[in-house]
């Protein structure tokens, strides 16, 4: 048996693991590269999609599903296994991703035409995404799914996003049975709305993420800081710009603004205009409300008190481009918009109209990959280029990592320590920048008397 690390190896995006057994070839995730590695999205897959039997998806963020339509364009026609909530979110996420790429290529081609260059095509179109739902097999948590007599899969709640999963594979080969566990993205402790991650009993091989493998979160203080930033900025007539992933982070921020506030701050916030400027996030709200089976005890209790956890009186949602553009004429408001790393979507327009103002506050609440616009702003760039125009950065920039959907180093260690009977053979550390992965590797070597490896991108390993 062999595993190839076709993404998220010594970097955070592009999650994709190619597994070859005696009789089967399949993937765990098929994500899009973002930031400085985004050019890899246009490179051929290091395997033939026509040879794949099936794909298993951990969750519906684009860095885990974003290249699925390319598989189909290149001849794949197998099944996709995912939880029900992941399947529903995947449908709207892929359509939105395709729409953004169509718009981006159209904009790029106007520039290329003026230079006499050959037009470029989007990675895929909305039409390319329409056939995918019919191939999805919706799978429950905590039950062995029989793919064939030699391969079984179980989904465990990863606590990262609605429907997110830890994947456990039970594979029989040459009279041996082994367990391979993919952590997926493990959730931060006590994320709003959804349950915390589940533990596993045992595994032979562990492939685990390390996004925050070198830092700790302070969630309680970060929430207080978020309220203070909003209140102080709006009082001075400035806008608060919050880049947020449309699915997951946007809903969690709404929950925090709606519920996790003391009475006095609730009164102050209730007089402010808060805008969710993302059609995708608006669609995702409905899917969140549909899948209450993923909610944690606190959210269910609030629903029992007839509290609408994701909608409130001073929350406004936008749909049309005209409604979004109208926000540029407003001051003293909060705008939650996507994409979370500021690489595409409406957030770039809001940054263009606000980043040069010293009254603006930009609040990052999620991971910013190397090479992205969000990372450049976060790294204190004095100037950034947005839509081809160089802009000075005068806005105040905040990084509230405690609100991240990823477990910190303590959360990762806690999950591994609670593997009841441990890891018997090998640990692979992925989905992290090198510094974070190296730090996490040292921690894993303290806990387990097994080999711990950080694979290179496209490295192949025999199991």
Short mmCIF file of N, CA and C in Angstrom, two decimals, residues 147 263-264:
data_model
loop_
_atom_site.label_atom_id
_atom_site.label_comp_id
_atom_site.label_asym_id
_atom_site.label_seq_id
_atom_site.Cartn_x
_atom_site.Cartn_y
_atom_site.Cartn_z
N UNK A 147 -17.11 0.02 1.74
CA UNK A 147 -16.84 0.39 0.35
C UNK A 147 -16.67 -0.87 -0.49
N UNK A 263 -24.56 42.12 28.92
CA UNK A 263 -25.77 42.94 28.67
C UNK A 263 -25.41 44.33 28.17
N UNK A 264 -24.39 44.95 28.78
CA UNK A 264 -24.04 46.32 28.39
C UNK A 264 -23.51 46.38 26.97
#
